[in-house]
CSV table of C-alpha atoms in Angstrom, one decimal:
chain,number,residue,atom,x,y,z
A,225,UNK,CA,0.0,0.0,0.0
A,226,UNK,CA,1.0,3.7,-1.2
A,227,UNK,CA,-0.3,6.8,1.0
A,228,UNK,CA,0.7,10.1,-0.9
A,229,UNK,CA,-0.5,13.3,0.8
A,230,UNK,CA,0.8,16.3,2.5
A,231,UNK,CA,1.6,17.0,5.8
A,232,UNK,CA,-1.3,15.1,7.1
A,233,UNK,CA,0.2,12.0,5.8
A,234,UNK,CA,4.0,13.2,6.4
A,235,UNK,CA,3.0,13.2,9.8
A,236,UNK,CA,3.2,16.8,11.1
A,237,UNK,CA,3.8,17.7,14.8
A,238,UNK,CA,3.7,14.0,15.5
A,239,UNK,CA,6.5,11.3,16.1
A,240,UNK,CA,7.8,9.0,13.1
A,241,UNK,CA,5.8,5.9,14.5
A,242,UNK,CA,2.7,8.1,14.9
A,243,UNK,CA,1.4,9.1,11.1
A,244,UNK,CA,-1.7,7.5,10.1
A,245,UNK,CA,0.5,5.3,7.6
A,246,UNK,CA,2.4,3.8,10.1
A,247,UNK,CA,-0.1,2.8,12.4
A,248,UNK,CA,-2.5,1.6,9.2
A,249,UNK,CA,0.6,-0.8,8.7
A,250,UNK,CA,0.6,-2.1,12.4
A,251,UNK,CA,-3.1,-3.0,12.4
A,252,UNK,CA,-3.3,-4.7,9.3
A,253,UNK,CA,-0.9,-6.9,10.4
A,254,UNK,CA,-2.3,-7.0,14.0
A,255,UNK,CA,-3.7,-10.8,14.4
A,256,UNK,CA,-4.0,-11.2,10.6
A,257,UNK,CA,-2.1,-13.6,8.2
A,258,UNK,CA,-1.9,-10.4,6.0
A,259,UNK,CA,2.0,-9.2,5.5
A,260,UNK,CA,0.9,-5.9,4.6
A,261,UNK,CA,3.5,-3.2,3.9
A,262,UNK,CA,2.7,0.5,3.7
A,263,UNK,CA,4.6,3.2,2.6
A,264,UNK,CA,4.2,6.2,3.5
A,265,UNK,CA,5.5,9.2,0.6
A,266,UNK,CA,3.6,12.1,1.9
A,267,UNK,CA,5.1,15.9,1.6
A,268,UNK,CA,4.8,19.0,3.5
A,269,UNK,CA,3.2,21.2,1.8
A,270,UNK,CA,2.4,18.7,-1.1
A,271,UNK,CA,-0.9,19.7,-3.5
A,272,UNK,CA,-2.6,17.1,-5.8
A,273,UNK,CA,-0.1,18.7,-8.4
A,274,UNK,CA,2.5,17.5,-6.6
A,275,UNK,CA,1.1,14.0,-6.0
A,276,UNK,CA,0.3,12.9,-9.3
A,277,UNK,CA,4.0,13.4,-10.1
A,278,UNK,CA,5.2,12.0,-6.6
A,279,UNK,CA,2.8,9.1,-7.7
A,280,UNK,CA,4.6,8.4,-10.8
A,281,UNK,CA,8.1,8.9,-9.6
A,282,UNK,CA,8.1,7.4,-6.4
A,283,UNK,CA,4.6,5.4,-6.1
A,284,UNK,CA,4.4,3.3,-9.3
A,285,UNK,CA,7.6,2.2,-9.6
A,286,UNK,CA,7.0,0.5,-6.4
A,287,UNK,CA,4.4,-2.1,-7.9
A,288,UNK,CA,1.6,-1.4,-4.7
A,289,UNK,CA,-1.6,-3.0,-4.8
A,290,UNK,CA,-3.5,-0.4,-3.6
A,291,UNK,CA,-2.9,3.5,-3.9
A,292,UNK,CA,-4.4,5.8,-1.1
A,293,UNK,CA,-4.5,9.3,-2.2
A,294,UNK,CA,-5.3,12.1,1.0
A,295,UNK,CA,-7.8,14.7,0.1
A,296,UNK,CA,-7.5,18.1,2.3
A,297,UNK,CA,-9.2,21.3,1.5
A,298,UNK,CA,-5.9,22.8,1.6
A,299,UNK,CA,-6.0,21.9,-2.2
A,300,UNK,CA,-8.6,24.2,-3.0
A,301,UNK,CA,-6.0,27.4,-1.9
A,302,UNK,CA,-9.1,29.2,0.0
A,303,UNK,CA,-8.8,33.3,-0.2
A,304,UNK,CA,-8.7,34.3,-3.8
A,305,UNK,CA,-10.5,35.3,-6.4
A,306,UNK,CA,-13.4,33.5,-5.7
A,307,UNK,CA,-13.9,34.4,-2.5
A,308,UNK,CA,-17.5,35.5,-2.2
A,309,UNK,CA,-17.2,37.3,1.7
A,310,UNK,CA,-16.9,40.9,2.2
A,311,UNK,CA,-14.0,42.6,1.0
A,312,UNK,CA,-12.7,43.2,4.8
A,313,UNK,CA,-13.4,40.0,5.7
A,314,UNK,CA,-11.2,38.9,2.8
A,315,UNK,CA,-8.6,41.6,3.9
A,316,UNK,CA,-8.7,40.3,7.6
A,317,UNK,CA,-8.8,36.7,7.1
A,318,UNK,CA,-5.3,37.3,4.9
A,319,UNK,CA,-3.5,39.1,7.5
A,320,UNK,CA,-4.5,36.8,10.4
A,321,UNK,CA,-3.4,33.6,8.3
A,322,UNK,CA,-1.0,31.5,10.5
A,323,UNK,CA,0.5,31.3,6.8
A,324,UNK,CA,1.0,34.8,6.6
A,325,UNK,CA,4.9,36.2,5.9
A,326,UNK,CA,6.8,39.4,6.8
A,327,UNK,CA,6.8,41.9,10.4
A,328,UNK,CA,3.0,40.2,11.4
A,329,UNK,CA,4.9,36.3,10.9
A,330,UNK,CA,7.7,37.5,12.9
A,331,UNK,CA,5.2,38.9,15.3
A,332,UNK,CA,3.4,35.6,15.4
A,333,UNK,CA,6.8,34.1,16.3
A,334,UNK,CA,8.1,36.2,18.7
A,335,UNK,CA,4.7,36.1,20.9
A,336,UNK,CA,2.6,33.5,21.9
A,337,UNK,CA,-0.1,35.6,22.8
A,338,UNK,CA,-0.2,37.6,19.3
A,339,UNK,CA,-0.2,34.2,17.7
A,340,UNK,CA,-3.0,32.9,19.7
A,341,UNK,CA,-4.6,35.9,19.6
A,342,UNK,CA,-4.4,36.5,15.8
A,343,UNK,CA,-5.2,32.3,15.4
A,344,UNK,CA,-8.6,33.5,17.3
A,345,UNK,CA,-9.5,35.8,14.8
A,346,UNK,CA,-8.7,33.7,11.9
A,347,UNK,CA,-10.8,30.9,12.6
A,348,UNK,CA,-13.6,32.7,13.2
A,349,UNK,CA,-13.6,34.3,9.7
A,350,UNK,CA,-12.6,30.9,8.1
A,351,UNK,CA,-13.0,27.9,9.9
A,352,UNK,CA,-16.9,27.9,10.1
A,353,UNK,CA,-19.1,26.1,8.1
A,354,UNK,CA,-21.2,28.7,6.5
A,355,UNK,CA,-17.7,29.8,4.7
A,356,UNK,CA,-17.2,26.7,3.5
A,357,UNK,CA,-20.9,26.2,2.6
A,358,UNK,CA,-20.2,28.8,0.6
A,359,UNK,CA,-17.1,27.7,-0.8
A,360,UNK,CA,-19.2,24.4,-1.8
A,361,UNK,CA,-21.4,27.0,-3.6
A,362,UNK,CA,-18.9,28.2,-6.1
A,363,UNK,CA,-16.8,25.0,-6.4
A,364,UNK,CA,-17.1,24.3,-10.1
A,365,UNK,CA,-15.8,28.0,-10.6
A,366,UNK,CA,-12.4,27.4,-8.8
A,367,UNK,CA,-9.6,27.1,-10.6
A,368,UNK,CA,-7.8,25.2,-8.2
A,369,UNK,CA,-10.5,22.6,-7.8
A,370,UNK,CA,-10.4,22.1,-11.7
A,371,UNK,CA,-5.9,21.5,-11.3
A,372,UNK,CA,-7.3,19.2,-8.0
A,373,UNK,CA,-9.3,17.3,-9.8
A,374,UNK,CA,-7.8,16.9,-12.8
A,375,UNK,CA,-4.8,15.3,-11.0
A,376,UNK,CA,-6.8,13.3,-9.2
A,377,UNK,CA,-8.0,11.8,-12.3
A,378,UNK,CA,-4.7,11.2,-13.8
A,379,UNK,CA,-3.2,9.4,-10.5
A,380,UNK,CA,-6.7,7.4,-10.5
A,381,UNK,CA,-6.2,6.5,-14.3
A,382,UNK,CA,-2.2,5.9,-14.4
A,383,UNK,CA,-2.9,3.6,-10.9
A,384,UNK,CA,-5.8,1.6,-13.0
A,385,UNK,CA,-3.1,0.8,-15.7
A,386,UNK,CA,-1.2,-1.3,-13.7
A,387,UNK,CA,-4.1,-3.2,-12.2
A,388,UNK,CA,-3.5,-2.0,-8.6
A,389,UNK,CA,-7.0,-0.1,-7.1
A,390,UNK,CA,-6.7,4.0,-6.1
A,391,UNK,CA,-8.7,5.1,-3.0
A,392,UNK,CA,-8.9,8.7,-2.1
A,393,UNK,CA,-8.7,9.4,1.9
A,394,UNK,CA,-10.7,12.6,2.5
A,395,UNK,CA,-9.4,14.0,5.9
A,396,UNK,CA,-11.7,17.1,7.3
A,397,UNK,CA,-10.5,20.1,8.7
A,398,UNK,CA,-10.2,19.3,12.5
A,399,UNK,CA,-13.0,22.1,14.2
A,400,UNK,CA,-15.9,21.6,15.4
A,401,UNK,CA,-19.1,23.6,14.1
A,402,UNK,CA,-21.8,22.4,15.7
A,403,UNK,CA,-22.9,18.5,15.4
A,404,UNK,CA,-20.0,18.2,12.4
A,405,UNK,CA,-16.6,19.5,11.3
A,406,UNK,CA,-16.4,22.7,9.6
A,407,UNK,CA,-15.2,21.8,6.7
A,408,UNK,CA,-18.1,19.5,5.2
A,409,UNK,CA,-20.0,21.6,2.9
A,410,UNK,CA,-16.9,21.1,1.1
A,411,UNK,CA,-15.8,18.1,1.5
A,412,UNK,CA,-19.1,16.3,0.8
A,413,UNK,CA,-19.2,18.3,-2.8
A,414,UNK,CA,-15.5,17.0,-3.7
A,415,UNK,CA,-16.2,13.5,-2.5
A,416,UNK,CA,-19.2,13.0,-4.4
A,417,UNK,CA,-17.9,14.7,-7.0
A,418,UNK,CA,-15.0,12.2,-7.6
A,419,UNK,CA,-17.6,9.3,-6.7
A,420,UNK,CA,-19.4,10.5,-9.6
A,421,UNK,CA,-16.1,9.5,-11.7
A,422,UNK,CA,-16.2,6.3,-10.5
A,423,UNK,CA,-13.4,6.9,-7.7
A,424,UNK,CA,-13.7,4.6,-4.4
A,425,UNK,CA,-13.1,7.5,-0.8
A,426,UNK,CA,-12.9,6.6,2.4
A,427,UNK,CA,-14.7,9.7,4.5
A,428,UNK,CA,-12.9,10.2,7.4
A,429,UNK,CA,-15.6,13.1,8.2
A,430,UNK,CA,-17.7,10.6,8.9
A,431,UNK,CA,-15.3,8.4,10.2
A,432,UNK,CA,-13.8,10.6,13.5
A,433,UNK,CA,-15.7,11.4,15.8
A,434,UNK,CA,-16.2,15.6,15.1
A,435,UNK,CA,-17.3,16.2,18.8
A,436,UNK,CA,-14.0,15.2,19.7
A,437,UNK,CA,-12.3,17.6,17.2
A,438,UNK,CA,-10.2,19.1,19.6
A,439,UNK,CA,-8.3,16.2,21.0
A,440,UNK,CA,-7.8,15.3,17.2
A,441,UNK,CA,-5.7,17.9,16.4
A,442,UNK,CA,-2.3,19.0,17.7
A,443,UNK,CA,-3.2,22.2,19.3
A,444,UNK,CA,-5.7,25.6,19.3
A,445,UNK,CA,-3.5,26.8,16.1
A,446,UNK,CA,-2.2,23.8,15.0
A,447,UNK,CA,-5.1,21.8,13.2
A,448,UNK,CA,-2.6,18.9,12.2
A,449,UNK,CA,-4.3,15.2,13.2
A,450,UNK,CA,-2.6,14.8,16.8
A,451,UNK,CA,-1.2,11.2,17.7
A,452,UNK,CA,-5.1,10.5,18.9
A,453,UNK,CA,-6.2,11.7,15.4
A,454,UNK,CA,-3.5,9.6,13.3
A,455,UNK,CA,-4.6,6.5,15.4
A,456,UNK,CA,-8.2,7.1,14.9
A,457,UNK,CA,-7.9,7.8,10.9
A,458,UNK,CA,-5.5,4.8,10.7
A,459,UNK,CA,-8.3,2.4,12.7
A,460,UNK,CA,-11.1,3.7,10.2
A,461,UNK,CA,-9.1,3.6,7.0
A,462,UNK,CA,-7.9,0.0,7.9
A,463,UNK,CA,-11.7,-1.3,8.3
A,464,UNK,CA,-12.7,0.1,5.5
A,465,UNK,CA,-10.5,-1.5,3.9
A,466,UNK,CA,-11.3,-5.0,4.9
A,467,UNK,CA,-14.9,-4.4,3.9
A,468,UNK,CA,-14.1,-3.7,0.8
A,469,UNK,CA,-12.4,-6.4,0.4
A,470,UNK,CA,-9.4,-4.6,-1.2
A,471,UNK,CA,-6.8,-6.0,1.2
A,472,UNK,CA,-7.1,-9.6,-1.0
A,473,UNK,CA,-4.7,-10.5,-3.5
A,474,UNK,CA,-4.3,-8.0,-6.5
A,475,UNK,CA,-5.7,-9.1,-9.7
A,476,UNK,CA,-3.1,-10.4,-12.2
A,477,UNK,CA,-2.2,-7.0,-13.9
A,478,UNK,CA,0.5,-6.5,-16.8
A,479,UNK,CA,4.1,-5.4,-15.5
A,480,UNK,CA,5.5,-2.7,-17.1
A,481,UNK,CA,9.3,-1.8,-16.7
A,482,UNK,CA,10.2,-0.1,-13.6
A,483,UNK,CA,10.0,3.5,-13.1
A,484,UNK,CA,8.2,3.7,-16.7
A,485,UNK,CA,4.9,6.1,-17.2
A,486,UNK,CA,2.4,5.1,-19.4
A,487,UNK,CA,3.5,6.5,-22.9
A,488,UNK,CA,1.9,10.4,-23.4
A,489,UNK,CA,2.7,11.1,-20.0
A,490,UNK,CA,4.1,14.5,-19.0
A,491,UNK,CA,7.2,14.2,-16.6
């Protein structure tokens, strides 16, 4: 098994035996016959961009039987053009990014209580579900859900080739609004979105349990899976799994030469 992602696979804020990978490894091998072996080749900072050539460079070559591909609204690069709030909103929601370069990063460094402070303010302009209902609203008009979903498509259709199955992970943003997480407006429209093209997701906003959001993630401003969340994700991912019967043997495939991509494609 392949998991390509960004820092939510990489493991961010967590120790090296604590990534959702890792632990997906130890309890599919936990009182089964099944040897499995999972890899885990996700980035910082990686974008679906990124993945699809990750995929074929590092993921491929590696003849897996299953491909899991992590989803993250990250992808979608929230704050542009298309953002449909008020233009101070817009404004205030830049400058308060924990993202956000310059004298107010340094600030954010150099004081706890500015960082916390200024982390306040930005979830409370973005981290709330009528923003990303919203966002759901205009998805089809983002450009970066078009570059998202196209390379989703390509890793779905260059995994097919060699007979192994591709699974996209969804992982939600890790705050509470009311009975769900924030980000599911959004993350419902992508996933059934990429259902509709026939690719298998496992819905981890479903999956956790939202009311526990906060023990999920690392910290107030950090909204990286914590060890808790890593474990949890890993448990639900390695059910699903079994239920769909895609941890039995791969179907006989073609081999094609190592570290060769399907003819056409761009490198």
């Amino acid at each position: 098994i392949v998991c390509l992602g960004d820092s939510h696979t990489f493991g961010w804020g967590v120790d090296d035996g604590e990534p959702w990978p890792r632990v997906l490894e130890a309890r599919l091998r936990a009182g089964s016959a099944t040897e499995a072996e999972v890899l885990n080749l996700g980035v910082d900072g990686f974008a679906s961009t990124e993945e699809v050539v990750w995929l074929r460079r590092e993921g491929l070559p590696r003849s897996p039987d299953v491909v899991l591909w992590q989803w993250f609204v990250n992808d979608l690069q929230l704050g542009g053009d298309n953002d449909e709030r008020p233009p101070w909103k817009r404004s205030m929601a830049r400058w308060t990014s924990p993202w956000m370069g310059g004298w107010i990063g340094q600030l954010r460094r150099a004081s706890r209580i500015a960082d916390q402070g200024l982390q306040a303010v930005h979830a409370r302009l973005v981290q709330t579900r009528g923003h990303f209902e919203n966002v759901a609203a205009s998805l089809d008009h983002l450009e970066a859900w078009e570059r998202a979903r196209t390379a989703v498509l390509q890793g779905r259709e260059e995994t097919d080739a060699t007979g192994a199955r591709f699974v996209v992970v969804a992982f939600p943003l890790l705050v509470r609004d009311g009975d769900t997480f924030a980000s599911r407006p959004v993350d419902v429209r992508v996933i059934d979105a990429l259902r509709e093209h026939g690719i298998e997701c496992i819905d981890l906003g479903v999956l956790l349990p939202a009311e526990r959001a906060r023990e999920l993630r690392n910290s107030d401003i950090d909204y990286h899976p914590s060890a808790l969340g890593h474990r949890l994700a890993a448990e639900a991912v390695a059910r699903e799994l079994r239920s769909r019967g895609l941890l039995e043997s791969a179907q006989p495939r073609e081999a094609r030469p190592y570290g060769v991509s399907p003819p056409g494609t761009p490198r």
